[in-house]
Amino acid sequence: MHLRHLPLTLLLVTLGCSSAPPKPAAPEPAVETTTYTLKGVVREVDAKTGVVTIAHQELPGFMKAMTMDFTPKDKTNLDEVGVGDEVEGPLDVTRSGGLVKEYNLRSLEVMQPAPRTLKLDFGSGTAALAVKPSVLSPGELVPDFAMTTQDGTALKLSDLRGKVVVLTFIYTRCPLPDYCPAVDKKFRELADSVKSVKSRSQAVRLLSVSFDPEHDTPETLRKHAAMQGAIPPVWTYAVASHDELRKVAERLGLVYGPMPNEIRHNLCTALIAADGTLVRLDSGASGKAWTPAEMLKSINSQVAGFQK
Ligand SMILES: [Cu+2]
């Protein structure tokens, strides 16, 4: 049957070529959905947004093992999911013409709960189960680590004692607009606000540390800083080795993992008091949420105390 139609098709194509043709419609790419079983360990749960950060195992044919945010469609049992739990769930990956278009985690089931420690609340006379957090609480000392600045000089976080420090982590070739480029933009705004008051510009330091030492050399950082309008000493870019980053990453909730062409990571911004203790931490699921205006408020409360 299609043999009989063939000459007609050829004729139409020939005619189409000789007169101004309507643009031929591109063939519809084939859309297909594959379901994988996501298995991993929960790193963070944001009850408000329903975002669960999971360090997941390799999904053969889709993704290497890495830590990333998921929003399970079924949120009915989300209150049972806790940090450290081993979880599993069906992950639907939709591809169009072979390219990944979207992925959706249908639901999440706790396979092995994390060991909970008994926390006694003597005030109310109740006992509650809680997992000892590995992430720092406000008031705790932020671990020291060494880095190299965009000018090629050695810098330790503890060298900034006496200053209020806003510390964040980025890498310059980040391709995701709402990740590192968005953080750079927020820091730009913050740097402008900090510089607008002289006492503040003397008391505050912004530090953007790259977790990509393989690529982000001081020279690369210097170019990137110039593009961002970052001028030391108020705002400095620096880079740290993986060994140095290990000293601080877990305590600040920073997760990153190298991939062939990019680095999968979350966002982590810490406000550190002049005495080196943590004031506020925006990392994991909440890392994206902070605004320059509200960070400036936190900074101002620190600078005010600093001047007393
Ligand atoms: Cu990034």
Coordinates of C-alpha atoms and ligand atoms in Angstrom, one line a residue:
M1 CA 0.0 0.0 0.0
H2 CA 2.7 2.5 0.9
L3 CA 4.4 1.6 -2.4
R4 CA 1.4 3.1 -4.2
H5 CA 1.7 6.3 -2.3
L6 CA 5.4 6.7 -2.7
P7 CA 5.4 8.5 -6.1
L8 CA 2.8 11.0 -4.9
T9 CA 4.9 11.8 -1.9
L10 CA 7.9 12.4 -4.1
L11 CA 5.8 14.6 -6.4
L12 CA 4.6 16.7 -3.5
V13 CA 8.2 17.1 -2.2
T14 CA 9.3 18.2 -5.7
L15 CA 6.5 20.7 -6.0
G16 CA 7.2 22.0 -2.6
C17 CA 10.7 22.8 -3.5
S18 CA 9.9 24.8 -6.7
S19 CA 7.5 27.2 -5.1
A20 CA 7.8 29.1 -1.8
P21 CA 7.2 26.2 0.6
P22 CA 5.6 26.4 4.0
K23 CA 8.3 25.4 6.5
P24 CA 8.2 21.7 6.8
A25 CA 7.2 20.6 10.3
A26 CA 10.1 19.0 12.3
P27 CA 9.3 15.4 13.0
E28 CA 7.9 15.0 16.5
P29 CA 10.7 13.6 18.7
A30 CA 9.7 10.4 20.4
V31 CA 8.8 11.0 24.1
E32 CA 9.3 8.1 26.4
T33 CA 9.3 7.6 30.2
T34 CA 11.5 5.2 32.0
T35 CA 11.0 4.4 35.7
Y36 CA 14.1 4.0 37.8
T37 CA 14.3 3.0 41.4
L38 CA 15.9 5.8 43.3
K39 CA 17.9 4.6 46.4
G40 CA 19.8 6.8 48.7
V41 CA 20.3 8.4 52.1
V42 CA 18.3 11.5 53.2
R43 CA 20.6 14.5 53.8
E44 CA 17.9 17.1 54.5
V45 CA 14.1 17.5 54.6
D46 CA 12.3 20.8 54.1
A47 CA 8.9 20.2 55.6
K48 CA 7.6 23.5 54.2
T49 CA 8.5 23.0 50.6
G50 CA 8.5 19.2 50.6
V51 CA 12.0 19.2 49.1
V52 CA 14.1 16.2 50.2
T53 CA 17.9 16.3 49.6
I54 CA 19.0 12.7 48.9
A55 CA 22.5 11.3 48.4
H56 CA 21.5 8.7 45.9
Q57 CA 23.2 5.7 44.4
E58 CA 24.0 5.4 40.7
L59 CA 21.0 5.1 38.4
P60 CA 22.6 3.1 35.6
G61 CA 21.8 4.7 32.3
F62 CA 20.7 8.0 33.8
M63 CA 22.9 9.4 36.5
K64 CA 26.0 8.8 38.6
A65 CA 25.7 8.7 42.4
M66 CA 25.3 12.3 43.7
T67 CA 23.4 14.4 46.1
M68 CA 20.4 16.4 44.9
D69 CA 17.0 17.8 45.7
F70 CA 13.8 15.9 45.0
T71 CA 10.2 16.8 45.5
P72 CA 8.2 13.7 45.9
K73 CA 4.7 14.0 44.3
D74 CA 3.2 11.9 47.1
K75 CA 3.8 13.9 50.3
T76 CA 1.5 11.9 52.6
N77 CA 4.4 10.2 54.5
L78 CA 6.9 13.0 54.3
D79 CA 6.8 13.6 58.1
E80 CA 8.2 10.0 58.5
V81 CA 11.2 10.8 56.4
G82 CA 14.2 12.0 58.4
V83 CA 17.9 12.9 58.0
G84 CA 20.0 9.8 57.7
D85 CA 17.2 7.5 56.6
E86 CA 17.8 5.1 53.8
V87 CA 15.0 5.7 51.3
E88 CA 13.7 4.3 48.0
G89 CA 11.2 5.5 45.5
P90 CA 10.1 5.3 41.8
L91 CA 11.7 8.0 39.7
D92 CA 10.0 8.7 36.3
V93 CA 12.5 10.1 33.8
T94 CA 10.9 11.5 30.6
R95 CA 13.1 11.8 27.6
S96 CA 12.2 13.5 24.3
G97 CA 14.3 12.6 21.3
G98 CA 16.7 10.9 23.8
L99 CA 17.2 14.0 25.9
V100 CA 16.1 14.2 29.5
K101 CA 13.1 16.6 29.7
E102 CA 12.1 16.0 33.3
Y103 CA 12.2 13.7 36.2
N104 CA 9.6 13.1 38.9
L105 CA 9.9 11.2 42.1
R106 CA 6.5 9.6 42.6
S107 CA 6.9 8.8 46.3
L108 CA 9.5 8.0 48.9
E109 CA 9.6 5.1 51.3
V110 CA 11.8 4.7 54.3
M111 CA 13.6 1.4 54.0
Q112 CA 16.0 1.8 57.0
P113 CA 15.5 4.6 59.4
A114 CA 18.6 6.3 60.8
P115 CA 19.4 5.5 64.4
R116 CA 17.6 8.1 66.5
T117 CA 18.9 9.3 69.8
L118 CA 16.6 10.0 72.6
K119 CA 16.5 13.6 73.4
L120 CA 15.0 14.6 76.7
D121 CA 13.2 17.9 77.0
F122 CA 13.2 18.4 80.8
G123 CA 11.2 21.7 80.5
S124 CA 8.1 20.1 79.1
G125 CA 8.8 16.6 80.6
T126 CA 8.6 15.0 77.2
A127 CA 11.0 12.8 75.4
A128 CA 11.5 13.1 71.7
L129 CA 13.5 11.2 69.2
A130 CA 16.0 13.3 67.3
V131 CA 19.0 12.6 65.1
K132 CA 22.2 14.4 66.2
P133 CA 22.7 17.0 63.5
S134 CA 26.1 17.0 61.8
V135 CA 25.4 20.6 60.6
L136 CA 26.4 23.4 62.8
S137 CA 23.9 25.4 64.9
P138 CA 24.2 29.1 65.4
G139 CA 26.7 30.0 68.1
E140 CA 29.0 27.1 67.2
L141 CA 32.5 27.8 65.9
V142 CA 32.9 27.3 62.1
P143 CA 35.8 25.0 61.4
D144 CA 38.9 26.7 59.9
F145 CA 40.1 25.9 56.4
A146 CA 42.7 27.2 54.1
M147 CA 42.2 28.7 50.6
T148 CA 44.0 30.7 47.9
T149 CA 42.5 34.0 46.9
Q150 CA 42.0 35.4 43.4
D151 CA 45.2 37.4 44.0
G152 CA 47.1 34.1 44.7
T153 CA 47.6 34.7 48.4
A154 CA 47.0 32.2 51.1
L155 CA 44.0 32.9 53.3
K156 CA 42.5 31.0 56.2
L157 CA 39.0 31.6 57.4
S158 CA 40.4 32.3 60.8
D159 CA 42.5 35.2 59.3
L160 CA 39.1 37.0 59.1
R161 CA 38.5 36.9 62.8
G162 CA 37.4 40.3 63.8
K163 CA 35.3 40.7 60.6
V164 CA 31.7 39.7 60.0
V165 CA 32.0 37.2 57.1
V166 CA 29.5 36.1 54.6
L167 CA 30.8 32.8 53.2
T168 CA 29.4 31.1 50.1
F169 CA 30.5 28.3 47.8
I170 CA 30.4 28.4 44.0
Y171 CA 32.3 27.4 40.9
T172 CA 32.8 29.7 38.0
R173 CA 31.7 27.5 35.1
C174 CA 28.3 26.6 36.7
P175 CA 25.8 26.2 33.9
L176 CA 22.7 26.4 36.0
P177 CA 21.3 30.0 36.1
D178 CA 19.5 29.6 39.4
Y179 CA 22.6 28.2 41.2
C180 CA 26.0 29.8 41.2
P181 CA 25.2 32.7 38.8
A182 CA 22.2 33.5 41.1
V183 CA 24.4 33.5 44.2
D184 CA 27.0 35.7 42.4
K185 CA 24.1 38.1 41.6
K186 CA 22.9 38.2 45.3
F187 CA 26.5 38.7 46.5
R188 CA 26.8 41.6 44.0
E189 CA 23.8 43.2 45.6
L190 CA 25.0 42.5 49.0
A191 CA 28.5 43.9 48.3
D192 CA 26.9 47.1 47.0
S193 CA 24.8 47.5 50.1
V194 CA 27.8 46.7 52.4
K195 CA 30.0 49.3 50.6
S196 CA 27.3 52.0 50.9
V197 CA 28.1 52.5 54.6
K198 CA 31.7 53.0 55.5
S199 CA 31.7 51.4 58.9
R200 CA 30.0 48.4 57.4
S201 CA 32.5 48.1 54.5
Q202 CA 35.3 48.0 57.1
A203 CA 33.5 45.4 59.3
V204 CA 32.2 43.0 56.7
R205 CA 33.9 40.6 54.3
L206 CA 32.2 38.6 51.5
L207 CA 33.9 35.4 50.5
S208 CA 33.0 33.3 47.5
V209 CA 34.9 30.0 47.6
S210 CA 35.2 27.7 44.6
F211 CA 34.9 24.0 45.1
D212 CA 36.4 23.4 41.7
P213 CA 40.2 23.6 42.2
E214 CA 40.8 21.6 39.0
H215 CA 39.5 24.5 37.0
D216 CA 39.2 27.6 39.1
T217 CA 42.8 28.9 39.3
P218 CA 43.4 32.3 40.9
E219 CA 43.7 33.7 37.4
T220 CA 40.3 32.3 36.4
L221 CA 38.8 33.6 39.6
R222 CA 40.3 37.0 39.0
K223 CA 38.6 37.2 35.6
H224 CA 35.4 36.0 37.1
A225 CA 35.6 38.5 39.9
A226 CA 36.2 41.3 37.5
M227 CA 33.1 40.3 35.6
Q228 CA 31.0 40.2 38.8
G229 CA 32.4 43.5 40.0
A230 CA 33.9 41.9 43.1
I231 CA 36.7 44.0 44.5
P232 CA 38.8 42.9 47.5
P233 CA 38.9 43.4 50.3
V234 CA 35.1 43.7 50.7
W235 CA 34.3 40.9 48.2
T236 CA 36.9 38.3 47.4
Y237 CA 36.9 35.0 45.4
A238 CA 39.0 32.2 46.6
V239 CA 39.5 28.5 45.9
A240 CA 40.1 25.6 48.3
S241 CA 41.4 22.0 47.8
H242 CA 39.0 19.2 48.3
D243 CA 40.9 18.2 51.5
E244 CA 40.4 21.7 52.9
L245 CA 36.8 21.8 51.9
R246 CA 36.2 18.5 53.6
K247 CA 37.0 20.2 56.9
V248 CA 34.0 22.5 56.6
A249 CA 31.6 21.1 54.0
E250 CA 29.7 18.6 56.2
R251 CA 29.4 21.1 59.1
L252 CA 27.9 23.7 56.8
G253 CA 25.7 21.3 54.9
L254 CA 27.6 21.9 51.6
V255 CA 27.4 18.9 49.2
Y256 CA 29.1 18.8 45.9
G257 CA 30.3 16.0 43.6
P258 CA 32.3 16.2 40.4
M259 CA 30.7 15.0 37.1
P260 CA 32.4 14.7 33.8
N261 CA 31.4 18.2 32.6
E262 CA 29.9 19.9 35.6
I263 CA 29.7 19.7 39.4
R264 CA 26.5 18.7 41.0
H265 CA 26.1 20.7 44.2
N266 CA 23.7 22.4 46.6
L267 CA 23.9 26.0 47.7
C268 CA 25.4 27.0 51.0
T269 CA 25.8 30.5 52.5
A270 CA 26.9 31.1 56.0
L271 CA 27.0 34.3 58.0
I272 CA 29.9 34.2 60.5
A273 CA 30.3 36.5 63.5
A274 CA 33.5 38.4 64.2
D275 CA 34.4 35.7 66.8
G276 CA 34.2 33.0 64.2
T277 CA 30.9 31.5 65.3
L278 CA 28.0 30.8 63.1
V279 CA 25.2 33.4 63.0
R280 CA 23.0 31.9 60.3
L281 CA 23.2 29.1 57.7
D282 CA 21.3 28.8 54.5
S283 CA 22.3 25.5 53.0
G284 CA 20.6 22.4 51.4
A285 CA 17.0 23.0 50.5
S286 CA 17.0 26.4 52.2
G287 CA 20.2 27.6 50.4
K288 CA 18.3 29.1 47.5
A289 CA 15.9 31.0 49.6
W290 CA 17.9 33.8 51.3
T291 CA 17.5 37.3 49.9
P292 CA 20.2 40.1 50.0
A293 CA 17.8 42.3 52.0
E294 CA 17.3 39.8 54.8
M295 CA 21.0 38.9 54.8
L296 CA 21.8 42.6 55.1
K297 CA 19.5 42.7 58.2
S298 CA 21.5 39.9 59.8
I299 CA 24.7 41.6 58.9
N300 CA 23.6 44.9 60.4
S301 CA 22.7 43.2 63.6
Q302 CA 26.2 41.8 63.8
V303 CA 27.9 45.1 62.8
A304 CA 25.8 46.9 65.4
G305 CA 27.0 44.5 68.1
F306 CA 30.6 44.8 66.8
Q307 CA 30.7 48.5 67.2
K308 CA 29.6 48.5 70.9
Ligands
CU1 CU 26.6 26.0 40.5

